[in-house]
CSV table of C-alpha atoms in Angstrom, one decimal:
chain,number,residue,atom,x,y,z
A,19,MET,CA,19.1,-4.2,2.3
A,20,LYS,CA,16.7,-3.8,5.6
A,21,ILE,CA,12.9,-3.8,5.5
A,22,GLY,CA,11.1,-3.8,8.7
A,23,LEU,CA,7.7,-5.2,10.1
A,24,ASP,CA,6.2,-4.5,13.3
A,25,VAL,CA,5.2,-7.6,14.7
A,26,MET,CA,2.2,-6.5,17.2
A,27,GLY,CA,0.4,-5.2,14.6
A,28,GLY,CA,-3.7,-6.7,12.9
A,29,ASP,CA,-6.2,-8.5,14.4
A,30,HIS,CA,-3.5,-12.0,14.3
A,31,ALA,CA,-0.7,-10.2,16.2
A,32,PRO,CA,2.1,-11.0,16.5
A,33,GLU,CA,1.0,-15.1,15.9
A,34,ALA,CA,0.6,-14.2,11.4
A,35,ALA,CA,2.7,-11.0,11.5
A,36,VAL,CA,5.9,-13.4,12.2
A,37,LEU,CA,5.3,-17.3,10.8
A,38,GLY,CA,4.5,-14.4,7.8
A,39,ALA,CA,7.5,-12.8,7.9
A,40,ILE,CA,10.0,-16.9,8.6
A,41,GLU,CA,7.1,-17.3,4.9
A,42,ALA,CA,8.8,-14.2,3.2
A,43,SER,CA,12.7,-15.1,4.7
A,44,ARG,CA,13.0,-17.7,2.2
A,45,GLU,CA,11.6,-15.9,-0.7
A,46,ILE,CA,13.6,-12.2,-0.4
A,47,MET,CA,16.7,-11.5,-1.9
A,48,PRO,CA,20.2,-12.8,-0.1
A,49,GLN,CA,20.9,-9.7,0.5
A,50,THR,CA,17.4,-8.7,2.6
A,51,ARG,CA,17.1,-8.6,6.5
A,52,ILE,CA,14.6,-8.5,8.3
A,53,VAL,CA,14.2,-6.6,11.0
A,54,LEU,CA,11.0,-7.4,13.4
A,55,PHE,CA,9.8,-5.0,16.1
A,56,GLY,CA,7.8,-6.2,18.7
A,57,ASP,CA,7.9,-8.4,22.7
A,58,ARG,CA,11.7,-10.1,22.1
A,59,SER,CA,9.7,-13.4,24.6
A,60,LEU,CA,6.6,-13.6,22.1
A,61,ILE,CA,8.8,-13.9,18.8
A,62,GLU,CA,11.4,-15.7,20.1
A,63,GLU,CA,8.7,-18.5,21.9
A,64,ILE,CA,6.9,-18.6,18.3
A,65,LEU,CA,10.2,-18.5,16.4
A,66,LYS,CA,11.1,-21.6,18.1
A,67,ARG,CA,8.4,-23.9,18.2
A,68,GLU,CA,8.2,-23.3,14.2
A,69,ASN,CA,12.1,-24.5,14.9
A,70,GLN,CA,13.2,-21.6,13.5
A,71,ASP,CA,16.2,-20.0,13.9
A,72,PRO,CA,15.9,-16.3,15.7
A,73,ASP,CA,19.1,-15.2,14.3
A,74,THR,CA,17.7,-15.1,10.6
A,75,PHE,CA,16.6,-12.1,11.3
A,76,GLU,CA,16.8,-9.1,13.6
A,77,ILE,CA,14.8,-8.0,16.8
A,78,VAL,CA,14.3,-5.0,18.2
A,79,HIS,CA,12.7,-5.1,21.9
A,80,THR,CA,9.7,-3.6,22.4
A,81,THR,CA,7.7,-3.2,25.2
A,82,GLU,CA,4.0,-1.1,24.6
A,83,VAL,CA,1.3,-1.7,21.5
A,84,ILE,CA,-0.6,1.5,19.1
A,85,GLU,CA,-4.6,-0.4,18.9
A,86,MET,CA,-6.7,-0.2,16.2
A,87,GLY,CA,-8.9,2.0,18.6
A,88,ASP,CA,-5.7,4.2,20.2
A,89,ASN,CA,-6.6,7.9,18.9
A,90,PRO,CA,-3.2,7.7,16.2
A,91,ALA,CA,-1.7,11.0,16.7
A,92,LEU,CA,-2.2,11.1,20.3
A,93,THR,CA,-0.6,7.9,20.9
A,94,PHE,CA,2.4,8.0,18.1
A,95,VAL,CA,4.0,11.3,20.8
A,96,LYS,CA,1.9,9.0,24.2
A,97,LYS,CA,3.7,5.5,23.7
A,98,PRO,CA,7.5,6.1,21.7
A,99,ASP,CA,8.4,2.7,22.9
A,100,SER,CA,5.6,1.2,20.2
A,101,SER,CA,6.3,-1.5,17.6
A,102,ILE,CA,5.0,1.0,15.0
A,103,SER,CA,6.5,4.9,17.6
A,104,VAL,CA,9.6,1.9,16.8
A,105,GLY,CA,9.8,1.8,13.7
A,106,PHE,CA,8.7,4.4,12.4
A,107,LYS,CA,12.0,6.1,14.3
A,108,TYR,CA,14.1,3.3,12.2
A,109,LEU,CA,12.7,4.1,9.0
A,110,HIS,CA,13.6,7.9,9.8
A,111,GLU,CA,17.3,7.9,10.7
A,112,GLY,CA,18.2,4.5,7.7
A,113,LYS,CA,18.0,2.0,9.7
A,114,ILE,CA,15.9,0.3,7.4
A,115,SER,CA,15.0,1.0,3.7
A,116,GLY,CA,11.9,0.3,3.9
A,117,PHE,CA,8.2,-1.0,7.2
A,118,ALA,CA,5.1,-2.5,6.5
A,119,SER,CA,2.4,-3.4,9.2
A,120,ALA,CA,-1.3,-4.6,9.2
A,121,GLY,CA,-1.8,-2.4,12.9
A,122,SER,CA,-3.8,0.6,13.3
A,123,THR,CA,-3.7,2.7,9.8
A,124,GLY,CA,-3.7,6.0,11.2
A,125,ALA,CA,-0.7,4.7,13.3
A,126,MET,CA,1.5,4.5,10.4
A,127,MET,CA,-0.3,8.0,8.0
A,128,VAL,CA,0.6,9.4,11.8
A,129,GLY,CA,4.2,8.2,10.5
A,130,SER,CA,3.9,8.6,6.9
A,131,MET,CA,3.3,12.7,7.4
A,132,TYR,CA,4.9,13.9,10.4
A,133,THR,CA,7.7,11.0,10.8
A,134,VAL,CA,9.0,11.1,7.1
A,135,LYS,CA,6.8,13.1,5.6
A,136,PRO,CA,6.1,13.9,2.7
A,137,ILE,CA,7.3,14.6,-0.7
A,138,ASP,CA,8.0,18.3,-1.3
A,139,GLY,CA,5.9,19.3,-4.7
A,140,VAL,CA,3.2,16.6,-2.9
A,141,VAL,CA,-0.3,18.2,-2.6
A,142,ARG,CA,-1.4,14.7,-0.7
A,143,PRO,CA,0.4,11.8,-0.6
A,144,ALA,CA,-2.3,8.4,-1.9
A,145,ILE,CA,-2.8,5.0,-0.5
A,146,SER,CA,-2.9,3.0,-3.9
A,147,THR,CA,-3.7,-1.3,-4.3
A,148,ILE,CA,-3.0,-3.2,-7.3
A,149,ILE,CA,-6.8,-4.2,-9.2
A,150,PRO,CA,-6.6,-7.3,-10.5
A,151,THR,CA,-8.1,-7.5,-14.7
A,152,GLU,CA,-9.8,-10.6,-16.6
A,153,GLU,CA,-7.0,-10.9,-18.8
A,154,GLY,CA,-4.7,-11.3,-16.4
A,155,GLU,CA,-2.7,-8.7,-15.6
A,156,SER,CA,-2.9,-5.6,-14.1
A,157,SER,CA,-3.2,-2.0,-12.8
A,158,LEU,CA,-3.2,0.6,-10.7
A,159,LEU,CA,-6.1,2.0,-8.6
A,160,LEU,CA,-5.3,5.7,-6.3
A,161,ASP,CA,-6.5,7.4,-3.9
A,162,ILE,CA,-8.5,4.6,-1.8
A,163,GLY,CA,-9.1,6.1,1.5
A,164,LEU,CA,-7.0,8.4,2.0
A,165,ASN,CA,-7.9,12.1,1.2
A,166,VAL,CA,-12.0,11.2,0.7
A,167,ASP,CA,-12.2,15.2,-0.2
A,168,CYS,CA,-9.7,16.1,-3.1
A,169,LYS,CA,-9.6,19.2,-5.1
A,170,PRO,CA,-8.3,19.3,-9.3
A,171,ASP,CA,-4.7,19.8,-8.1
A,172,VAL,CA,-4.6,16.2,-5.9
A,173,LEU,CA,-6.0,14.3,-8.9
A,174,TYR,CA,-3.6,15.1,-11.3
A,175,GLN,CA,-1.3,14.9,-8.9
A,176,TYR,CA,-2.2,11.2,-8.7
A,177,GLY,CA,-1.3,11.0,-12.1
A,178,ILE,CA,1.9,11.6,-11.8
A,179,ILE,CA,3.1,9.4,-9.1
A,180,GLY,CA,0.6,6.4,-10.6
A,181,SER,CA,2.6,6.3,-13.7
A,182,VAL,CA,5.4,6.5,-12.2
A,183,TYR,CA,4.8,3.8,-9.9
A,184,ALA,CA,3.4,1.6,-13.1
A,185,LYS,CA,6.8,2.5,-14.5
A,186,THR,CA,9.1,1.6,-11.4
A,187,PHE,CA,6.2,-2.1,-10.0
A,188,LEU,CA,4.2,-2.6,-13.1
A,189,GLU,CA,6.9,-1.6,-15.5
A,190,ILE,CA,4.6,-0.6,-18.1
A,191,ASP,CA,6.1,1.8,-20.5
A,192,ASN,CA,4.4,4.5,-21.3
A,193,PRO,CA,1.2,3.6,-18.5
A,194,ARG,CA,-2.3,4.8,-19.4
A,195,VAL,CA,-4.1,7.1,-16.6
A,196,ALA,CA,-7.8,7.0,-16.2
A,197,LEU,CA,-10.3,9.7,-14.8
A,198,LEU,CA,-13.2,7.1,-13.0
A,199,ASN,CA,-16.3,9.0,-13.7
A,200,ILE,CA,-19.6,8.4,-14.2
A,201,GLY,CA,-19.5,8.5,-18.0
A,202,GLU,CA,-16.9,8.1,-20.9
A,203,GLU,CA,-17.3,11.9,-22.3
A,204,PRO,CA,-15.8,15.0,-21.1
A,205,GLU,CA,-18.3,16.8,-19.7
A,206,LYS,CA,-19.6,14.4,-18.0
A,207,GLY,CA,-18.9,13.8,-13.8
A,208,ASN,CA,-19.8,16.8,-10.5
A,209,LEU,CA,-17.6,19.9,-11.0
A,210,MET,CA,-13.8,18.1,-9.4
A,211,THR,CA,-14.2,15.7,-11.9
A,212,LYS,CA,-15.3,18.4,-14.6
A,213,SER,CA,-11.6,20.9,-13.6
A,214,ALA,CA,-9.5,17.7,-13.1
A,215,TYR,CA,-10.7,16.1,-16.4
A,216,GLU,CA,-8.5,20.2,-18.0
A,217,LEU,CA,-6.1,20.0,-16.1
A,218,MET,CA,-5.3,16.1,-16.8
A,219,GLN,CA,-5.9,17.0,-20.2
A,220,GLY,CA,-3.3,17.4,-22.8
A,221,SER,CA,-0.9,16.5,-19.8
A,222,SER,CA,2.6,16.0,-20.9
A,223,GLU,CA,3.1,14.0,-17.1
A,224,PHE,CA,2.0,10.9,-17.7
A,225,ASN,CA,-0.8,9.5,-20.7
A,226,PHE,CA,-3.7,10.9,-20.4
A,227,VAL,CA,-6.4,8.3,-21.4
A,228,GLY,CA,-9.8,10.3,-20.8
A,229,ASN,CA,-12.3,9.6,-18.3
A,230,ILE,CA,-13.6,5.4,-18.1
A,231,GLU,CA,-16.3,4.3,-15.9
A,232,ALA,CA,-16.1,1.6,-12.7
A,233,LYS,CA,-17.3,-1.3,-15.5
A,234,TYR,CA,-14.5,-0.5,-17.0
A,235,LEU,CA,-12.1,-1.4,-13.9
A,236,PHE,CA,-11.0,-4.6,-14.3
A,237,SER,CA,-10.0,-4.9,-17.3
A,238,LYS,CA,-6.6,-3.5,-19.1
A,239,LYS,CA,-8.9,-2.8,-22.5
A,240,ILE,CA,-8.4,1.4,-20.9
A,241,ALA,CA,-6.1,1.9,-18.2
A,242,ASP,CA,-3.6,1.5,-16.8
A,243,VAL,CA,-3.8,3.4,-13.5
A,244,ILE,CA,-7.8,5.6,-12.0
A,245,VAL,CA,-7.7,8.4,-10.9
A,246,CYS,CA,-10.5,8.4,-7.9
A,247,ASP,CA,-11.1,10.2,-4.6
A,248,GLY,CA,-10.4,8.8,-1.5
A,249,PHE,CA,-14.1,8.0,-1.1
A,250,ILE,CA,-14.5,6.5,-3.9
A,251,GLY,CA,-11.6,4.8,-3.7
A,252,ASN,CA,-12.6,2.8,-0.3
A,253,THR,CA,-15.6,1.7,-1.4
A,254,ILE,CA,-14.1,0.4,-4.8
A,255,LEU,CA,-11.6,-1.2,-2.2
A,256,LYS,CA,-14.3,-2.6,-0.2
A,257,GLN,CA,-17.2,-4.1,-2.6
A,258,THR,CA,-14.4,-5.7,-4.1
A,259,GLU,CA,-13.6,-7.7,-0.4
A,260,GLY,CA,-16.9,-8.6,-0.6
A,261,PHE,CA,-17.5,-9.9,-3.5
A,262,PHE,CA,-14.7,-11.9,-3.1
A,263,ARG,CA,-15.8,-13.8,0.1
A,264,ILE,CA,-20.2,-13.8,-1.7
A,265,LEU,CA,-17.8,-15.7,-4.7
A,266,LYS,CA,-15.9,-18.2,-2.4
A,267,LYS,CA,-18.6,-18.9,-0.3
A,268,GLN,CA,-20.5,-20.5,-3.7
A,269,GLY,CA,-17.9,-22.6,-4.1
A,270,ILE,CA,-16.7,-20.0,-7.5
A,271,SER,CA,-12.9,-20.3,-8.3
A,272,SER,CA,-11.1,-18.8,-11.1
A,273,PRO,CA,-7.6,-17.2,-12.0
A,274,PHE,CA,-9.7,-14.3,-11.7
A,275,VAL,CA,-11.2,-14.3,-8.5
A,276,ASP,CA,-7.9,-15.6,-6.6
A,277,SER,CA,-6.7,-13.5,-7.8
A,278,LEU,CA,-9.7,-10.1,-5.7
A,279,ASP,CA,-8.5,-12.1,-1.9
A,280,ASP,CA,-6.6,-9.0,-0.7
A,281,GLU,CA,-4.1,-11.9,1.1
A,282,VAL,CA,-2.1,-12.2,-2.8
A,283,VAL,CA,-1.7,-8.5,-2.8
A,284,GLY,CA,-0.4,-8.1,0.8
A,285,GLY,CA,-0.6,-4.6,1.3
A,286,THR,CA,-0.7,-0.7,-0.2
A,287,PRO,CA,1.9,1.7,-0.3
A,288,VAL,CA,1.2,4.9,1.1
A,289,LEU,CA,2.9,7.2,-2.4
A,290,GLY,CA,4.6,10.1,-1.9
A,291,ILE,CA,6.3,10.5,1.3
A,292,ASN,CA,10.3,10.2,1.7
A,293,ALA,CA,10.5,6.4,2.6
A,294,THR,CA,8.8,2.8,1.6
A,295,VAL,CA,5.6,2.8,4.0
A,296,ILE,CA,3.2,-0.6,3.1
A,297,ILE,CA,0.2,-0.8,5.0
A,298,GLY,CA,-2.0,-4.8,5.2
A,299,HIS,CA,-5.3,-4.8,6.0
A,300,GLY,CA,-5.8,-5.6,9.9
A,301,CYS,CA,-7.1,-9.6,9.3
A,302,SER,CA,-3.9,-10.2,7.2
A,303,GLY,CA,-2.7,-13.8,8.6
A,304,PRO,CA,0.8,-14.8,7.2
A,305,VAL,CA,0.4,-15.2,3.4
A,306,ALA,CA,-1.0,-11.3,3.3
A,307,ILE,CA,1.9,-10.7,6.0
A,308,LYS,CA,4.8,-12.4,3.2
A,309,ASN,CA,3.3,-10.6,0.4
A,310,MET,CA,3.5,-7.4,2.3
A,311,LEU,CA,7.0,-8.1,2.7
A,312,LEU,CA,8.0,-8.6,-0.6
A,313,GLN,CA,6.3,-6.3,-1.8
A,314,THR,CA,8.5,-3.6,1.1
A,315,GLU,CA,11.5,-5.3,-0.5
A,316,LYS,CA,10.8,-4.9,-4.3
A,317,SER,CA,9.6,-1.1,-4.0
A,318,VAL,CA,13.3,-0.7,-1.8
A,319,GLU,CA,15.1,-3.1,-5.3
A,320,ALA,CA,13.4,-1.0,-7.3
A,321,GLY,CA,13.9,3.0,-6.5
A,322,LEU,CA,10.4,3.9,-6.1
A,323,VAL,CA,10.6,6.7,-3.5
A,324,GLU,CA,13.5,7.9,-6.1
A,325,LYS,CA,11.9,7.7,-9.2
A,326,LEU,CA,9.0,9.8,-7.1
A,327,ARG,CA,11.0,12.8,-6.0
A,328,GLU,CA,12.3,13.2,-10.0
A,329,SER,CA,9.0,13.7,-11.0
A,330,PHE,CA,8.1,16.6,-8.3
A,331,LYS,CA,11.0,18.2,-9.3
């Protein structure tokens, strides 16, 4: 298995990316090889400084970088030798099994949608995140920013996608799927959530347990998968990140608080496309990069994409 990493993407590239790849190389399976996409001279300079054998990795030299401020759609085409563009070319051609980057989210989504493309039958792919719980377990939240305006049928499909992910990645046999709402009663919410509830209720494609209020997000008592539109999901994600930083400034620490650190999560998978793609936070450090690569490896090894395809046949 080969998994690719965009070395030039992120606020701390290429330093953080290469250091994270070195850490990941010590934890991945023996049959997995990490492919680094970026400026070869910069990569080898860091590897030499760290006394790391360059042959540990496969290095694909690229000459261009898609910057955070670039127009994603235009730049993806205008910079064909960028680390992201070349990485997606390798992914599309099957030269790597998964691709990860902490670079431009927009460019990663362009590659996901127009290079590897959505799975047949998926209306809109989603990006998701793991939510730690007070019980020390995990649940899944989706969407967290890809689709800020969702129709009920899209939310319904998120139930399918999230359920498959929870079975495959979180190893939950019959994951409970809940719809995030302002109340637990079926009649609560806006037109979108009311209509989504009607579609999801009694579904044979996933185990729908009804509405869930935000105060129960960090508990496993109600649901394993929480479905919402990308506007709400992204707001929750950013609020959690801010809350974690406040707690750390105040010197508050516990296993639960520490698990809120986005460095621990590593990245967010794009779910509903024909390949494994993981998007990391722009400010990712070496630990986040390492965890992003380990998450990429685990997703490929678990056959997540193939199982999603089966669900939409």
